[in-house]
PDB file of C-alpha atoms in Angstrom:
ATOM      1  CA  MET Y 206     -27.795 123.822  40.942  1.00  0.00           C
ATOM      2  CA  SER Y 207     -29.809 122.646  43.998  1.00  0.00           C
ATOM      3  CA  PRO Y 208     -28.936 119.503  45.827  1.00  0.00           C
ATOM      4  CA  PRO Y 209     -32.130 117.598  44.879  1.00  0.00           C
ATOM      5  CA  GLN Y 210     -31.664 118.279  41.307  1.00  0.00           C
ATOM      6  CA  MET Y 211     -28.052 117.112  41.386  1.00  0.00           C
ATOM      7  CA  SER Y 212     -29.245 113.835  42.954  1.00  0.00           C
ATOM      8  CA  LYS Y 213     -31.814 113.158  40.220  1.00  0.00           C
ATOM      9  CA  SER Y 214     -29.195 113.937  37.512  1.00  0.00           C
ATOM     10  CA  ARG Y 215     -26.667 111.615  39.155  1.00  0.00           C
ATOM     11  CA  LEU Y 216     -29.375 109.040  39.524  1.00  0.00           C
ATOM     12  CA  ARG Y 217     -30.244 109.269  35.841  1.00  0.00           C
ATOM     13  CA  SER Y 218     -26.589 108.950  34.880  1.00  0.00           C
ATOM     14  CA  LEU Y 219     -26.093 105.945  37.115  1.00  0.00           C
ATOM     15  CA  THR Y 220     -29.087 104.346  35.745  1.00  0.00           C
ATOM     16  CA  GLY Y 221     -28.034 104.795  32.137  1.00  0.00           C
ATOM     17  CA  LEU Y 222     -24.655 103.306  32.929  1.00  0.00           C
ATOM     18  CA  ALA Y 223     -26.253 100.259  34.532  1.00  0.00           C
ATOM     19  CA  LEU Y 224     -28.318  99.778  31.527  1.00  0.00           C
ATOM     20  CA  ALA Y 225     -25.481 100.187  29.118  1.00  0.00           C
ATOM     21  CA  VAL Y 226     -23.415  97.791  31.137  1.00  0.00           C
ATOM     22  CA  GLY Y 227     -26.304  95.384  31.421  1.00  0.00           C
ATOM     23  CA  LEU Y 228     -26.838  95.540  27.497  1.00  0.00           C
ATOM     24  CA  GLY Y 229     -23.234  95.163  26.842  1.00  0.00           C
ATOM     25  CA  ALA Y 230     -22.971  92.138  28.994  1.00  0.00           C
ATOM     26  CA  GLY Y 231     -26.180  90.698  27.380  1.00  0.00           C
ATOM     27  CA  GLY Y 232     -24.641  91.176  23.893  1.00  0.00           C
ATOM     28  CA  LEU Y 233     -21.462  89.561  25.070  1.00  0.00           C
ATOM     29  CA  VAL Y 234     -23.350  86.630  26.443  1.00  0.00           C
ATOM     30  CA  ARG Y 235     -25.429  86.335  23.187  1.00  0.00           C
ATOM     31  CA  ALA Y 236     -22.302  86.517  20.986  1.00  0.00           C
ATOM     32  CA  GLN Y 237     -20.842  83.408  22.496  1.00  0.00           C
ATOM     33  CA  PRO Y 238     -21.456  80.305  20.480  1.00  0.00           C
ATOM     34  CA  ALA Y 239     -23.754  77.752  22.293  1.00  0.00           C
ATOM     35  CA  SER Y 240     -21.686  74.730  23.137  1.00  0.00           C
ATOM     36  CA  ALA Y 241     -22.751  71.564  21.355  1.00  0.00           C
ATOM     37  CA  PRO Y 242     -24.425  68.895  23.521  1.00  0.00           C
ATOM     38  CA  SER Y 243     -21.904  66.355  24.644  1.00  0.00           C
ATOM     39  CA  SER Y 244     -22.428  62.925  22.833  1.00  0.00           C
ATOM     40  CA  PRO Y 245     -20.989  59.716  24.066  1.00  0.00           C
ATOM     41  CA  LEU Y 246     -17.939  58.418  22.020  1.00  0.00           C
ATOM     42  CA  PRO Y 247     -18.388  55.261  19.987  1.00  0.00           C
ATOM     43  CA  GLU Y 248     -17.500  52.119  21.919  1.00  0.00           C
ATOM     44  CA  VAL Y 249     -14.851  49.865  20.311  1.00  0.00           C
ATOM     45  CA  VAL Y 250     -15.651  46.272  20.848  1.00  0.00           C
ATOM     46  CA  SER Y 251     -12.788  43.691  20.797  1.00  0.00           C
ATOM     47  CA  LYS Y 252     -13.386  40.685  18.711  1.00  0.00           C
ATOM     48  CA  SER Y 253     -10.703  38.632  20.555  1.00  0.00           C
ATOM     49  CA  GLY Y 254     -12.884  38.225  23.609  1.00  0.00           C
ATOM     50  CA  PRO Y 255     -11.755  39.219  27.188  1.00  0.00           C
ATOM     51  CA  SER Y 256      -8.304  40.472  27.539  1.00  0.00           C
ATOM     52  CA  GLU Y 257      -5.760  37.868  28.450  1.00  0.00           C
ATOM     53  CA  GLU Y 258      -3.581  38.252  31.569  1.00  0.00           C
ATOM     54  CA  ALA Y 259       0.128  38.271  31.107  1.00  0.00           C
ATOM     55  CA  PRO Y 260       1.756  34.999  31.930  1.00  0.00           C
ATOM     56  CA  PRO Y 261       3.754  34.846  35.184  1.00  0.00           C
ATOM     57  CA  VAL Y 262       7.566  35.299  34.880  1.00  0.00           C
ATOM     58  CA  THR Y 263       8.241  32.062  36.618  1.00  0.00           C
ATOM     59  CA  VAL Y 264       6.215  28.835  35.791  1.00  0.00           C
ATOM     60  CA  PRO Y 265       6.458  26.208  38.512  1.00  0.00           C
ATOM     61  CA  THR Y 266       7.654  22.676  37.215  1.00  0.00           C
ATOM     62  CA  PRO Y 267       4.931  20.101  38.209  1.00  0.00           C
ATOM     63  CA  ALA Y 268       6.229  17.113  40.251  1.00  0.00           C
ATOM     64  CA  PRO Y 269       6.650  13.901  38.362  1.00  0.00           C
ATOM     65  CA  ILE Y 270       4.030  11.230  38.771  1.00  0.00           C
ATOM     66  CA  ALA Y 271       5.202   7.980  40.361  1.00  0.00           C
ATOM     67  CA  VAL Y 272       4.165   4.942  38.442  1.00  0.00           C
ATOM     68  CA  PRO Y 273       4.003   1.785  40.480  1.00  0.00           C
ATOM     69  CA  ALA Y 274       6.147  -1.054  39.436  1.00  0.00           C
ATOM     70  CA  ILE Y 275       4.710  -4.224  37.553  1.00  0.00           C
ATOM     71  CA  SER Y 276       5.158  -7.396  39.334  1.00  0.00           C
ATOM     72  CA  ASP Y 277       5.874 -10.674  37.656  1.00  0.00           C
ATOM     73  CA  LYS Y 278       2.434 -12.130  38.390  1.00  0.00           C
ATOM     74  CA  GLU Y 279       0.807  -9.280  36.209  1.00  0.00           C
ATOM     75  CA  VAL Y 280       2.893 -10.164  33.149  1.00  0.00           C
ATOM     76  CA  ALA Y 281       1.316 -12.688  30.904  1.00  0.00           C
ATOM     77  CA  ALA Y 282       3.512 -15.281  29.269  1.00  0.00           C
ATOM     78  CA  ALA Y 283       3.927 -15.302  25.482  1.00  0.00           C
ATOM     79  CA  PRO Y 284       1.894 -17.728  23.474  1.00  0.00           C
ATOM     80  CA  SER Y 285       4.008 -20.604  22.398  1.00  0.00           C
ATOM     81  CA  PRO Y 286       3.969 -21.296  18.532  1.00  0.00           C
ATOM     82  CA  THR Y 287       4.245 -25.020  19.036  1.00  0.00           C
ATOM     83  CA  ASN Y 288       1.015 -25.614  20.938  1.00  0.00           C
ATOM     84  CA  GLY Y 289      -0.657 -27.474  18.238  1.00  0.00           C
ATOM     85  CA  THR Y 290      -2.718 -24.716  16.828  1.00  0.00           C
ATOM     86  CA  LYS Y 291      -2.571 -23.491  13.239  1.00  0.00           C
ATOM     87  CA  LEU Y 292      -0.786 -20.232  12.897  1.00  0.00           C
ATOM     88  CA  VAL Y 293      -2.651 -17.614  10.871  1.00  0.00           C
ATOM     89  CA  GLY Y 294      -0.837 -16.297   7.920  1.00  0.00           C
ATOM     90  CA  VAL Y 295       1.676 -19.097   7.446  1.00  0.00           C
ATOM     91  CA  PRO Y 296       1.437 -20.330   3.859  1.00  0.00           C
ATOM     92  CA  VAL Y 297       0.972 -24.065   3.251  1.00  0.00           C
ATOM     93  CA  ARG Y 298       3.856 -25.460   1.161  1.00  0.00           C
ATOM     94  CA  ARG Y 299       3.055 -27.320  -2.108  1.00  0.00           C
ATOM     95  CA  THR Y 300       3.644 -31.026  -2.140  1.00  0.00           C
ATOM     96  CA  ARG Y 301       6.144 -32.053  -4.529  1.00  0.00           C
ATOM     97  CA  TYR Y 302       6.276 -35.353  -6.584  1.00  0.00           C
ATOM     98  CA  ASP Y 303       9.091 -37.247  -8.181  1.00  0.00           C
ATOM     99  CA  ALA Y 304       7.707 -37.534 -11.661  1.00  0.00           C
ATOM    100  CA  ALA Y 305       5.662 -35.630 -14.147  1.00  0.00           C
ATOM    101  CA  VAL Y 306       3.288 -36.999 -16.924  1.00  0.00           C
ATOM    102  CA  ILE Y 307       3.763 -35.318 -20.240  1.00  0.00           C
ATOM    103  CA  GLU Y 308       2.045 -35.614 -23.549  1.00  0.00           C
ATOM    104  CA  ALA Y 309       3.846 -34.871 -26.685  1.00  0.00           C
ATOM    105  CA  LEU Y 310       2.551 -34.352 -30.130  1.00  0.00           C
ATOM    106  CA  ASP Y 311       4.172 -34.657 -33.667  1.00  0.00           C
ATOM    107  CA  LYS Y 312       2.340 -32.116 -35.855  1.00  0.00           C
ATOM    108  CA  VAL Y 313       3.374 -33.568 -38.985  1.00  0.00           C
ATOM    109  CA  THR Y 314       2.216 -37.105 -38.389  1.00  0.00           C
ATOM    110  CA  ALA Y 315      -0.393 -36.142 -35.748  1.00  0.00           C
ATOM    111  CA  GLU Y 316       1.012 -38.851 -33.529  1.00  0.00           C
ATOM    112  CA  SER Y 317       0.754 -38.260 -29.728  1.00  0.00           C
ATOM    113  CA  LEU Y 318       2.506 -40.039 -26.957  1.00  0.00           C
ATOM    114  CA  ARG Y 319       1.907 -39.804 -23.141  1.00  0.00           C
ATOM    115  CA  PHE Y 320       4.990 -40.646 -21.032  1.00  0.00           C
ATOM    116  CA  GLU Y 321       6.239 -40.323 -17.453  1.00  0.00           C
ATOM    117  CA  ALA Y 322       9.512 -38.298 -16.858  1.00  0.00           C
ATOM    118  CA  ALA Y 323      11.112 -38.917 -13.452  1.00  0.00           C
ATOM    119  CA  VAL Y 324      12.553 -35.671 -11.813  1.00  0.00           C
ATOM    120  CA  GLY Y 325      16.209 -35.308 -12.850  1.00  0.00           C
ATOM    121  CA  ARG Y 326      16.209 -37.998 -15.437  1.00  0.00           C
ATOM    122  CA  PRO Y 327      16.349 -36.986 -19.056  1.00  0.00           C
ATOM    123  CA  ILE Y 328      13.952 -38.780 -21.444  1.00  0.00           C
ATOM    124  CA  ARG Y 329      13.870 -38.615 -25.196  1.00  0.00           C
ATOM    125  CA  TYR Y 330      10.821 -38.153 -27.539  1.00  0.00           C
ATOM    126  CA  LYS Y 331      12.078 -38.281 -30.967  1.00  0.00           C
ATOM    127  CA  SER Y 332      14.502 -35.426 -31.404  1.00  0.00           C
ATOM    128  CA  LEU Y 333      13.440 -33.826 -28.127  1.00  0.00           C
ATOM    129  CA  VAL Y 334      14.984 -34.495 -24.674  1.00  0.00           C
ATOM    130  CA  PHE Y 335      12.852 -33.647 -21.659  1.00  0.00           C
ATOM    131  CA  THR Y 336      14.411 -32.971 -18.184  1.00  0.00           C
ATOM    132  CA  VAL Y 337      11.969 -32.485 -15.234  1.00  0.00           C
ATOM    133  CA  LYS Y 338      13.546 -30.531 -12.593  1.00  0.00           C
ATOM    134  CA  ALA Y 339      10.542 -30.164 -10.187  1.00  0.00           C
ATOM    135  CA  CYS Y 340       6.929 -31.173 -10.250  1.00  0.00           C
ATOM    136  CA  GLU Y 341       4.404 -29.995  -7.495  1.00  0.00           C
ATOM    137  CA  ARG Y 342       0.569 -29.695  -6.838  1.00  0.00           C
ATOM    138  CA  SER Y 343      -1.200 -26.786  -5.658  1.00  0.00           C
ATOM    139  CA  THR Y 344      -2.410 -26.423  -2.106  1.00  0.00           C
ATOM    140  CA  PRO Y 345      -5.914 -26.731  -0.818  1.00  0.00           C
ATOM    141  CA  ASP Y 346      -6.090 -22.986  -0.063  1.00  0.00           C
ATOM    142  CA  GLU Y 347      -5.213 -22.089  -3.851  1.00  0.00           C
ATOM    143  CA  ALA Y 348      -7.970 -21.055  -6.038  1.00  0.00           C
ATOM    144  CA  VAL Y 349      -7.110 -23.472  -8.771  1.00  0.00           C
ATOM    145  CA  ASP Y 350      -6.301 -27.217  -8.394  1.00  0.00           C
ATOM    146  CA  ASP Y 351      -3.348 -27.323 -10.656  1.00  0.00           C
ATOM    147  CA  SER Y 352      -0.034 -29.306 -11.434  1.00  0.00           C
ATOM    148  CA  ILE Y 353       3.071 -27.246 -12.140  1.00  0.00           C
ATOM    149  CA  ALA Y 354       6.399 -28.763 -13.383  1.00  0.00           C
ATOM    150  CA  TYR Y 355       9.649 -27.070 -14.145  1.00  0.00           C
ATOM    151  CA  VAL Y 356      10.890 -28.458 -17.447  1.00  0.00           C
ATOM    152  CA  THR Y 357      13.840 -28.082 -19.806  1.00  0.00           C
ATOM    153  CA  VAL Y 358      13.462 -29.204 -23.445  1.00  0.00           C
ATOM    154  CA  ASP Y 359      16.556 -29.569 -25.600  1.00  0.00           C
ATOM    155  CA  SER Y 360      16.468 -30.263 -29.333  1.00  0.00           C
ATOM    156  CA  GLN Y 361      19.119 -33.062 -30.236  1.00  0.00           C
ATOM    157  CA  PRO Y 362      18.609 -35.316 -33.180  1.00  0.00           C
ATOM    158  CA  ARG Y 363      19.847 -38.825 -32.822  1.00  0.00           C
ATOM    159  CA  ALA Y 364      23.394 -39.465 -33.947  1.00  0.00           C
ATOM    160  CA  GLN Y 365      23.676 -40.916 -37.438  1.00  0.00           C
ATOM    161  CA  PRO Y 366      26.102 -43.728 -38.143  1.00  0.00           C
ATOM    162  CA  GLY Y 367      29.499 -42.241 -38.932  1.00  0.00           C
ATOM    163  CA  ARG Y 368      28.566 -38.851 -38.192  1.00  0.00           C
ATOM    164  CA  PRO Y 369      29.313 -36.745 -35.112  1.00  0.00           C
ATOM    165  CA  ALA Y 370      26.496 -36.109 -32.664  1.00  0.00           C
ATOM    166  CA  LEU Y 371      25.016 -32.584 -32.836  1.00  0.00           C
ATOM    167  CA  ALA Y 372      25.232 -30.419 -29.797  1.00  0.00           C
ATOM    168  CA  PRO Y 373      21.866 -29.999 -28.036  1.00  0.00           C
ATOM    169  CA  ARG Y 374      20.061 -26.709 -28.502  1.00  0.00           C
ATOM    170  CA  GLN Y 375      17.708 -25.601 -25.798  1.00  0.00           C
ATOM    171  CA  THR Y 376      14.064 -25.077 -27.071  1.00  0.00           C
ATOM    172  CA  PHE Y 377      12.040 -24.648 -23.793  1.00  0.00           C
ATOM    173  CA  LYS Y 378      12.893 -23.651 -20.166  1.00  0.00           C
ATOM    174  CA  GLY Y 379      10.412 -22.888 -17.573  1.00  0.00           C
ATOM    175  CA  TRP Y 380       7.103 -23.764 -15.836  1.00  0.00           C
ATOM    176  CA  MET Y 381       4.368 -25.767 -17.442  1.00  0.00           C
ATOM    177  CA  TYR Y 382       0.900 -25.666 -16.125  1.00  0.00           C
ATOM    178  CA  ALA Y 383      -1.531 -28.483 -16.461  1.00  0.00           C
ATOM    179  CA  SER Y 384      -4.660 -26.365 -16.170  1.00  0.00           C
ATOM    180  CA  SER Y 385      -3.372 -23.767 -18.593  1.00  0.00           C
ATOM    181  CA  PRO Y 386      -1.237 -25.290 -21.360  1.00  0.00           C
ATOM    182  CA  GLY Y 387      -1.209 -22.032 -23.399  1.00  0.00           C
ATOM    183  CA  LEU Y 388       0.242 -19.944 -20.554  1.00  0.00           C
ATOM    184  CA  HIS Y 389       3.832 -21.007 -21.218  1.00  0.00           C
ATOM    185  CA  PRO Y 390       3.627 -23.273 -24.078  1.00  0.00           C
ATOM    186  CA  LEU Y 391       6.636 -25.098 -25.953  1.00  0.00           C
ATOM    187  CA  GLU Y 392       7.254 -23.276 -29.129  1.00  0.00           C
ATOM    188  CA  HIS Y 393       8.461 -25.730 -31.846  1.00  0.00           C
ATOM    189  CA  PRO Y 394       7.824 -25.955 -35.630  1.00  0.00           C
ATOM    190  CA  VAL Y 395       7.434 -29.620 -35.522  1.00  0.00           C
ATOM    191  CA  TYR Y 396       6.555 -30.804 -31.993  1.00  0.00           C
ATOM    192  CA  ASP Y 397       4.199 -29.781 -29.130  1.00  0.00           C
ATOM    193  CA  ALA Y 398       4.209 -30.945 -25.573  1.00  0.00           C
ATOM    194  CA  TRP Y 399       2.278 -30.060 -22.255  1.00  0.00           C
ATOM    195  CA  LEU Y 400       1.989 -31.183 -18.758  1.00  0.00           C
ATOM    196  CA  ILE Y 401      -0.771 -33.648 -17.688  1.00  0.00           C
ATOM    197  CA  THR Y 402      -0.126 -34.035 -13.923  1.00  0.00           C
ATOM    198  CA  CYS Y 403       2.456 -34.702 -11.155  1.00  0.00           C
ATOM    199  CA  ARG Y 404       2.645 -38.018  -9.412  1.00  0.00           C
ATOM    200  CA  THR Y 405       4.779 -40.470  -7.502  1.00  0.00           C
ATOM    201  CA  ALA Y 406       6.957 -42.386 -10.031  1.00  0.00           C
ATOM    202  CA  ALA Y 407       6.023 -45.902 -10.744  1.00  0.00           C
ATOM    203  CA  PRO Y 408       8.369 -48.575  -9.304  1.00  0.00           C
ATOM    204  CA  ALA Y 409      10.664 -50.235 -11.826  1.00  0.00           C
ATOM    205  CA  ALA Y 410       9.516 -53.605 -12.822  1.00  0.00           C
ATOM    206  CA  ALA Y 411      11.287 -56.400 -11.355  1.00  0.00           C
ATOM    207  CA  PRO Y 412      13.294 -58.741 -13.685  1.00  0.00           C
ATOM    208  CA  ALA Y 413      11.381 -61.920 -14.464  1.00  0.00           C
ATOM    209  CA  ALA Y 414      12.663 -64.989 -12.606  1.00  0.00           C
ATOM    210  CA  ARG Y 415      14.267 -67.736 -14.701  1.00  0.00           C
TER     211      ARG Y 415
END
């Protein structure tokens, strides 16, 4: 074989080898899967706002605030309760009297009698004995102008000649109200009684001069 022919044959073999290598390389490149396009990761948004910084290990203690002293001139004197002014909220006491005017009724005979009973002195009306313990009038700041008396009523018939006196039996005890006789009434089958008013006891009549 002549040298020029050998050169052409070698050249063809080298060219075929280069094509084979090129085709193989092209097939290898095509066989590789195409990489997916990179996409950004979803961002997690915190709902608690910006991140807080960790507290320091040591917290300095604030210095105390100096409060200036109060002088005696800056302290106001307490108001005196005895300066002649009326104190608010102090209740006015009721005025008490030394006698009560009571009216009694006999339900059988329809006879009525109005009499005065001094405080602390028992007084008899037929078979009833009235004893007034206290009698007072309402104050001006009360809603109702009224007279109130604390009375006890004992049932004690008069002693009969030759017979021992019967022991008294309490029939009523409590407050009577002149404006409301039915609020706390005397409950008796024969007699009835109620308060009329409170007043100062009438002076005793002086004995007539001889």
